[in-house]
Short mmCIF file of C-alpha atoms in Angstrom, two decimals:
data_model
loop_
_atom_site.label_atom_id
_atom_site.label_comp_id
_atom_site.label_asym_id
_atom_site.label_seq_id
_atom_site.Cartn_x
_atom_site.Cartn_y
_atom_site.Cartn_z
CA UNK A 1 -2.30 -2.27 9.68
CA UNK A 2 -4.62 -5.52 9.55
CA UNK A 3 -6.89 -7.18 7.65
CA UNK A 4 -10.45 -8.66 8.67
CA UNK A 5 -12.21 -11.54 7.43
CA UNK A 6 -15.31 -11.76 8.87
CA UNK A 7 -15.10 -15.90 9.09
CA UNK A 8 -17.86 -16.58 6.88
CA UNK A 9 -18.38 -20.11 6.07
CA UNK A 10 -17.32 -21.52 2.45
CA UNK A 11 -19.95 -23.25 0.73
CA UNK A 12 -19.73 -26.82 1.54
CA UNK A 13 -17.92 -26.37 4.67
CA UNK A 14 -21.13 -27.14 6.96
CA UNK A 15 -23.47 -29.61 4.79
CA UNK A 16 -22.27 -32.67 6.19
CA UNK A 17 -23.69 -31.79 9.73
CA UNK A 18 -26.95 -30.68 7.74
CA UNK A 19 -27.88 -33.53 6.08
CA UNK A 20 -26.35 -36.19 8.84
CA UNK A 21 -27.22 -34.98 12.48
CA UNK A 22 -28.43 -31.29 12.29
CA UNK A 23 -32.55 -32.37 12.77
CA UNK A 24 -31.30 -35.65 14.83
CA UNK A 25 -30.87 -34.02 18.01
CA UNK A 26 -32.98 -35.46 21.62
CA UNK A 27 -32.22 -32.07 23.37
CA UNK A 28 -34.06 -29.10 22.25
CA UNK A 29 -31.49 -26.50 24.42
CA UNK A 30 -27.80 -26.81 24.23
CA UNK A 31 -25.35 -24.40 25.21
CA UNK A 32 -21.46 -23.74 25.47
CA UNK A 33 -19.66 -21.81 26.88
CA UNK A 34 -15.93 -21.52 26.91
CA UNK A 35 -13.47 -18.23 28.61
CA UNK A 36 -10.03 -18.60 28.82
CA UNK A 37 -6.81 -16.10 29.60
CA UNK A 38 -3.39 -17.09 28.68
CA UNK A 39 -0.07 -15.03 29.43
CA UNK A 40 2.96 -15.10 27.07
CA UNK A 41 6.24 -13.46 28.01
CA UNK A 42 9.39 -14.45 26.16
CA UNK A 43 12.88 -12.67 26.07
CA UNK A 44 15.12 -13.55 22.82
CA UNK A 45 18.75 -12.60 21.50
CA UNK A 46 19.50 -12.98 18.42
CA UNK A 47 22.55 -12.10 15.98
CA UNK A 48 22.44 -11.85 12.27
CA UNK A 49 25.07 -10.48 9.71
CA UNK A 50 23.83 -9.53 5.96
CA UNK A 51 26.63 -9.36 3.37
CA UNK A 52 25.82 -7.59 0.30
CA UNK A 53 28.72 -8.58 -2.34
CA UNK A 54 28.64 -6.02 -4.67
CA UNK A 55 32.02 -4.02 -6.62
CA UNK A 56 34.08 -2.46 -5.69
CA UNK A 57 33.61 -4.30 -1.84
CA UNK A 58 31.26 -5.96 -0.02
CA UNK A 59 28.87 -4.57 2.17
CA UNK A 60 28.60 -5.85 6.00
CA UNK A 61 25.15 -4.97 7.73
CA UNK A 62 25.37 -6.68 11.55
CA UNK A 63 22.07 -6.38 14.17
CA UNK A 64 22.12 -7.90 17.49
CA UNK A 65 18.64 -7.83 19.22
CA UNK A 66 17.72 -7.74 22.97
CA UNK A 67 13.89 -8.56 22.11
CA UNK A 68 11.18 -8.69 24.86
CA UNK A 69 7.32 -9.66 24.59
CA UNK A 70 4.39 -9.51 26.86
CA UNK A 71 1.39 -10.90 25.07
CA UNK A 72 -2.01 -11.56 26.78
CA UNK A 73 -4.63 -13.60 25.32
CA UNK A 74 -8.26 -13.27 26.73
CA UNK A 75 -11.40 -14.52 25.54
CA UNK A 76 -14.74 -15.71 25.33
CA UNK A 77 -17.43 -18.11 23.00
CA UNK A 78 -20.72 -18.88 23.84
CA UNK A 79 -22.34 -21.60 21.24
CA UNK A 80 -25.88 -21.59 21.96
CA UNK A 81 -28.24 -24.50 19.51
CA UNK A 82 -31.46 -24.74 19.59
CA UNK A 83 -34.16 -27.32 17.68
CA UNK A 84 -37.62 -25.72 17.59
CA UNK A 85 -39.03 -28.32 15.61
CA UNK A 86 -38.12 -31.32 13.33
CA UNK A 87 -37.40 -28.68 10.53
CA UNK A 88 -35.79 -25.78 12.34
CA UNK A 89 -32.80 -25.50 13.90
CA UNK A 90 -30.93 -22.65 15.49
CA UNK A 91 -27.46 -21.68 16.26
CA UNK A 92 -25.36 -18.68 17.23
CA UNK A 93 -22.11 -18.11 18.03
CA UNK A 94 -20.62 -15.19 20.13
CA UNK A 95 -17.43 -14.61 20.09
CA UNK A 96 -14.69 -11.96 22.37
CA UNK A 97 -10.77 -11.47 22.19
CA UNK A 98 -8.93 -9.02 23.44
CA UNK A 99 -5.25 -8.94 23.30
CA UNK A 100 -3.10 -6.45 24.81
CA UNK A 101 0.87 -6.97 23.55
CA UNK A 102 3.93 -4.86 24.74
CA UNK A 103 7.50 -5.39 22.90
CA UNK A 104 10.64 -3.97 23.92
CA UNK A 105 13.29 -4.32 21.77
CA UNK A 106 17.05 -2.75 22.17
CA UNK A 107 19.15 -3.17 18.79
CA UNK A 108 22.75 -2.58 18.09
CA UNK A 109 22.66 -2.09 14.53
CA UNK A 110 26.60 -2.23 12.99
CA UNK A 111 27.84 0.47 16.19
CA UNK A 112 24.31 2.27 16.18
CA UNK A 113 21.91 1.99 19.34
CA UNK A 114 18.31 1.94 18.66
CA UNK A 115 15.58 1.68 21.20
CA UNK A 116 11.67 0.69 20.61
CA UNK A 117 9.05 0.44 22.65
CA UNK A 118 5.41 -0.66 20.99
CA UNK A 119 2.10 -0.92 23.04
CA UNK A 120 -0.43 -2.36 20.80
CA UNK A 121 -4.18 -3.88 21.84
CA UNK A 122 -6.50 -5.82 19.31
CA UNK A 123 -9.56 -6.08 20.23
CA UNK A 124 -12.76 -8.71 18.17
CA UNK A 125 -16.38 -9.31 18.65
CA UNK A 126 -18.39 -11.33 15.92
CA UNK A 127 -21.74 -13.01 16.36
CA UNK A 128 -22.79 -15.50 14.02
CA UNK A 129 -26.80 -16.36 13.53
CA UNK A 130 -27.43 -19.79 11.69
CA UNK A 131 -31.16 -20.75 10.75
CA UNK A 132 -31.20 -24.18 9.16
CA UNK A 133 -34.68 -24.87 7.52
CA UNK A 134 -35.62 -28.25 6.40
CA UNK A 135 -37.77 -28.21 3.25
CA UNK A 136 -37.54 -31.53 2.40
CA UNK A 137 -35.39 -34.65 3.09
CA UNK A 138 -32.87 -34.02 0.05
CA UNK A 139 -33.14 -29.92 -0.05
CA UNK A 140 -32.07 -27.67 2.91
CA UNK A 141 -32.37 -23.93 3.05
CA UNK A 142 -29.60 -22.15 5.43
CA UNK A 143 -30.05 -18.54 6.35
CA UNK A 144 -26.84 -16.98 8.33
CA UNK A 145 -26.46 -13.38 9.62
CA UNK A 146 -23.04 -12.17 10.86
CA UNK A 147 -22.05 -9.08 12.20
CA UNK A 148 -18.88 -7.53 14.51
CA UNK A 149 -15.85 -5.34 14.97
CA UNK A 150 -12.30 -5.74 14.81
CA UNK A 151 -10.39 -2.52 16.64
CA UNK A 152 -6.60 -1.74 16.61
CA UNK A 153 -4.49 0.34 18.20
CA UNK A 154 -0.50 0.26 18.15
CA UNK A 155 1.44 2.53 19.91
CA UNK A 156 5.28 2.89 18.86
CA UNK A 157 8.07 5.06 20.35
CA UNK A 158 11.44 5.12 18.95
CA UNK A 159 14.62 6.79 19.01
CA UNK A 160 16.75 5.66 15.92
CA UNK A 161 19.31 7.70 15.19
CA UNK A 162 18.48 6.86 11.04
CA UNK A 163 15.13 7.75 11.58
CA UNK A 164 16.42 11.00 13.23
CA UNK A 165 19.34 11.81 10.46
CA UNK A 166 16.82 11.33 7.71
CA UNK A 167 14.40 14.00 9.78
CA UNK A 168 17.47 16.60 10.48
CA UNK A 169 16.92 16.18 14.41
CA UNK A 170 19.07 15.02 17.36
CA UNK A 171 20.36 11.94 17.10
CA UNK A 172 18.17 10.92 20.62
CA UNK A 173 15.22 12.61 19.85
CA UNK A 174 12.28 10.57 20.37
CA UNK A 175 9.40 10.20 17.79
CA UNK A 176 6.02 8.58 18.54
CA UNK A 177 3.18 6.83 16.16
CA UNK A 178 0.11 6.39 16.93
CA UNK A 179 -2.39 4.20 14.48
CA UNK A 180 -5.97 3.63 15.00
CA UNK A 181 -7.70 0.55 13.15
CA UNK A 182 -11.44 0.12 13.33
CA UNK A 183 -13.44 -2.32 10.89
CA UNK A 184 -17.21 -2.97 11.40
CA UNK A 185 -19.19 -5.41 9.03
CA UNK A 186 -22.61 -7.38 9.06
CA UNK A 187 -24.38 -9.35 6.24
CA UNK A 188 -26.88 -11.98 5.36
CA UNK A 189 -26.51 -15.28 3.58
CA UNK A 190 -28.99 -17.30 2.15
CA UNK A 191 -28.17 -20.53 0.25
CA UNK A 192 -30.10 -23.57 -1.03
CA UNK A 193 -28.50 -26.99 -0.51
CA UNK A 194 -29.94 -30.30 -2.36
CA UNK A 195 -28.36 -33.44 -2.34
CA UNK A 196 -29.72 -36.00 -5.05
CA UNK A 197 -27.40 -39.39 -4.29
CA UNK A 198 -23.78 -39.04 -5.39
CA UNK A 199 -24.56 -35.05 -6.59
CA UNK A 200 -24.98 -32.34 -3.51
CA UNK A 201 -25.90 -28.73 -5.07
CA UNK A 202 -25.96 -25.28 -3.87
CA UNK A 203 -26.78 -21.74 -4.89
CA UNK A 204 -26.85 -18.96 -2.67
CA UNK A 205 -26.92 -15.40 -1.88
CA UNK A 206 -24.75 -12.90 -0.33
CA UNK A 207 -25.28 -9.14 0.50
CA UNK A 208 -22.60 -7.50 3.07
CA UNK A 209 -21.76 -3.84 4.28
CA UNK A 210 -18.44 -2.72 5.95
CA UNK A 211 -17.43 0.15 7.25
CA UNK A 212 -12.94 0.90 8.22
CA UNK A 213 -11.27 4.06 9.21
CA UNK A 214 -7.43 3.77 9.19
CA UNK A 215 -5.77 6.88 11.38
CA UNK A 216 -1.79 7.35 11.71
CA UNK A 217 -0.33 10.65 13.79
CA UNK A 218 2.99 10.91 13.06
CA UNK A 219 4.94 12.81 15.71
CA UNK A 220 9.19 13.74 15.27
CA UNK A 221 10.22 15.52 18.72
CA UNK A 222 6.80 15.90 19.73
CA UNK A 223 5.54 17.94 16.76
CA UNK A 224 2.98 16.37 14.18
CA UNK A 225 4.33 15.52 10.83
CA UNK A 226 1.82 15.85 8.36
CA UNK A 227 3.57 14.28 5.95
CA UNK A 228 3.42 10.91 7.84
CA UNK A 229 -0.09 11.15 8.80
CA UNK A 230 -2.74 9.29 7.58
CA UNK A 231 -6.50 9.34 7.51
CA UNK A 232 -8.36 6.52 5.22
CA UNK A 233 -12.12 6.34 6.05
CA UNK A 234 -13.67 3.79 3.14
CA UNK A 235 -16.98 1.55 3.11
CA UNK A 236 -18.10 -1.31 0.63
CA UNK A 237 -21.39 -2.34 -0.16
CA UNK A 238 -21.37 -6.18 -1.72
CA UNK A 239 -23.64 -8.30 -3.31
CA UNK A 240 -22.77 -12.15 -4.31
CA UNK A 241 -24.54 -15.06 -5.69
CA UNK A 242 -22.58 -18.56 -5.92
CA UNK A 243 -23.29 -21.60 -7.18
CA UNK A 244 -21.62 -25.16 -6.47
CA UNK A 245 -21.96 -28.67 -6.94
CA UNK A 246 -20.12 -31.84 -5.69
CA UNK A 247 -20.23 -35.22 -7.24
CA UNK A 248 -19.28 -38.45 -5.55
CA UNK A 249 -17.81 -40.96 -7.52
CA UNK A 250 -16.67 -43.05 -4.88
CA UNK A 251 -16.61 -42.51 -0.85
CA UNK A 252 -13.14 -41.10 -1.32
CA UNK A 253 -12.91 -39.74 -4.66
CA UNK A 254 -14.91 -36.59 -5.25
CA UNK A 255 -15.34 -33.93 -8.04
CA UNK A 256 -16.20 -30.13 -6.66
CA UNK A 257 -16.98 -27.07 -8.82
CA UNK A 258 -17.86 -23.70 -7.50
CA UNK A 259 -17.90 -19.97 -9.34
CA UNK A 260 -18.82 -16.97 -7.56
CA UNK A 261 -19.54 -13.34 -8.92
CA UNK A 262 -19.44 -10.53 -6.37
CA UNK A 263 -20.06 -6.68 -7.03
CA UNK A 264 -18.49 -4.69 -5.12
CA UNK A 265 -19.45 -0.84 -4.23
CA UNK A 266 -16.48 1.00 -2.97
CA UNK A 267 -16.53 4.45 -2.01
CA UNK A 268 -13.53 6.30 -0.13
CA UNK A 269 -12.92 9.65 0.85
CA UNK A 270 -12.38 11.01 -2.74
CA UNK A 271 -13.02 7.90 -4.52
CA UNK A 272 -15.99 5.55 -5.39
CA UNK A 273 -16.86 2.51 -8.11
CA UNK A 274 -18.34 -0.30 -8.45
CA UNK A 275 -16.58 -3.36 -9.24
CA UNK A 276 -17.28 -7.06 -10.42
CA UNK A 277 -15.30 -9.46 -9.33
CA UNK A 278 -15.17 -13.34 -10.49
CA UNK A 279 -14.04 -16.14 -8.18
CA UNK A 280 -14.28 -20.27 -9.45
CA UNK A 281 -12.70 -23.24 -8.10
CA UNK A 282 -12.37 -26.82 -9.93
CA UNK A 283 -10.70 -29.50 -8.30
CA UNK A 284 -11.05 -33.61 -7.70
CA UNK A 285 -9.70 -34.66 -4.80
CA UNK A 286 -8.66 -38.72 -3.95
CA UNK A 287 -8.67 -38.79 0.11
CA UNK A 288 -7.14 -42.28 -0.13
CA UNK A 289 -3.99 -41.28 -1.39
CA UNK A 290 -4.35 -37.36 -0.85
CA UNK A 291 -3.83 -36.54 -3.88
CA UNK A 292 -5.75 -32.74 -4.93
CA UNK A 293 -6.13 -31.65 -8.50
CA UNK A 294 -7.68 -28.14 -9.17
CA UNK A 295 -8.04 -24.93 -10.69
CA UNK A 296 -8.95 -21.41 -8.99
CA UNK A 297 -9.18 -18.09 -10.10
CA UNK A 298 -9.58 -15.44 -7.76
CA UNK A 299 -10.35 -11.40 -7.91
CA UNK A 300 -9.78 -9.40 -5.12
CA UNK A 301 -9.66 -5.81 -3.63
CA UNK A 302 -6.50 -4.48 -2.32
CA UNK A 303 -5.76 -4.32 1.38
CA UNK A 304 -5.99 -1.44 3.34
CA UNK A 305 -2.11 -1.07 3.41
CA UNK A 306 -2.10 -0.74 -0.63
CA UNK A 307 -4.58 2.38 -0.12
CA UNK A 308 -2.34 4.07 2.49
CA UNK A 309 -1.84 7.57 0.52
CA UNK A 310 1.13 8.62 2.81
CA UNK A 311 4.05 6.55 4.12
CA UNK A 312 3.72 4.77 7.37
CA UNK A 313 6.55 3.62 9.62
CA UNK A 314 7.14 -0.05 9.59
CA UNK A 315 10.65 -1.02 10.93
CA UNK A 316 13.15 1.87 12.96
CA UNK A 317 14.71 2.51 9.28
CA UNK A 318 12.08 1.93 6.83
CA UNK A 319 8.62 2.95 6.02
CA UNK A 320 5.98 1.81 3.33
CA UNK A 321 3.44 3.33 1.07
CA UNK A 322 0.21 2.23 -1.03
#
């Protein structure tokens, strides 16, 4: 289980490059491109004892862990800016990861052997589209369209000899889960910066679609357990309008506001509403002697793993459900 954010940028985070060097630029082309691959293998052993002191004895819990990780990193970003004119300017940013990890870990739980093997692969694309429109030289209007994937898939084989008590089968039987994670999202975000001296403003305009299917197969001796299978398919249709503003008092002492109202269309298998949610932050901060006062109050959705209708495996002797 995972949860995507599709990086979108907060409101203030990119209107000091606006207003400073954004139409400033002598090259009307510039691109950047940076691939890497990195390799991670590591091999720990650990011991850890849990005493639970309750009447009429204590309990002793002890796990010893043989734990081994391959993790692969490999990726790619292309920035690519471009300045048409003195009022337009252009930037998008493709982004690739991939990263394939495999875990082997052999426990000795009090005098109990338990082996598990996990394949799992995450795999991202995003590409973000910035138009940056210069109406005027205090007001600055910044279109940005975003869309992308994130895909999981985790692979888990275990023989636990709880897991296999608590399912009445041989105490070396093996069982398997397989989960499938697949989130796809675009939107389009329009906002209005001003600046007017000490005060910078903005109000802007969000609308986003999403699309994730959760799948879990559940297999004990090779046969499916349909009790431990899962299949959430849900989408969510948003539209959001902000407004902030940010006041200078003095270079390094600054006042912030922002309040945000979202609604939210969700609709799942056997399930739909809309929802309005409310989202503000207050705070001055002093940069001199970084020191932050604020306020925030934020409404959410659940995460996918508080929607899970069945339970789902999560450690060789303990599962979870939504």
């Amino acid at each position: 289980m995972f949860y995507s954010n599709s990086g979108e940028n907060t409101t203030f985070s990119n209107t000091q490059s606006i207003f400073n060097d954004a139409f400033d630029t002598k090259e009307d082309l510039f691109l950047i491109d940076v691939s890497y691959f990195a390799l991670d293998e590591q091999i720990q052993n650990s011991l850890s004892t849990t005493a639970y002191l309750v009447e009429p004895s204590p309990i002793f819990n002890s796990e010893q862990k043989n734990y081994a990780l391959q993790n692969k990193k490999i990726g790619s970003e292309i920035e690519l800016k471009y300045s048409l004119n003195t009022k337009n300017y252009f930037t998008a940013n493709i982004i690739f990861k991939n990263n394939p990890r495999r875990i082997n870990d052999n426990i000795l739980f009090n005098s109990d052997f338990v082996d598990v093997a996990s394949k799992n692969n995450n795999y991202s694309f995003y590409n973000h589209l910035y138009h940056t429109y210069k109406i005027k030289g205090n007001k600055v209007l910044v279109n940005y369209l975003y869309f992308g994937t994130d895909q999981l898939s985790e692979k888990n084989k275990i023989v636990s000899p709880y897991l296999n008590e608590f399912f009445n089968i041989d105490s070396q039987a093996l069982i398997k889960e397989k989960i499938t994670n697949t989130i796809t999202y675009n939107g389009i975000k329009s906002k209005l910066i001003s600046k007017y001296k000490k005060i910078e403003h903005v109000i802007g305009a969000k609308i986003e679609s999403s699309i994730e299917k959760n799948n879990t197969d559940f297999l004990v001796n090779n046969t499916q357990n349909t009790e431990y299978k899962n299949n959430l398919h849900f989408k969510q249709n948003s539209i959001s309008l902000d407004n902030g503003f940010k006041y200078e008092f003095t270079d390094d002492f600054k006042l912030d506001s922002q309040i945000t109202l979202d609604f939210n269309a969700f609709k799942s298998d056997n399930f739909s509403k809309l929802y309005t949610l409310l989202n503000s932050h207050n705070g001055l901060n002093y940069d001199s002697k970084k020191t932050n006062l604020y306020h925030s109050f934020n409404q959410t959705l659940p995460q996918t793993s508080a929607l899970i209708n069945n339970y789902q495996l999560v450690s060789y002797r303990s599962f979870s459900k939504g």
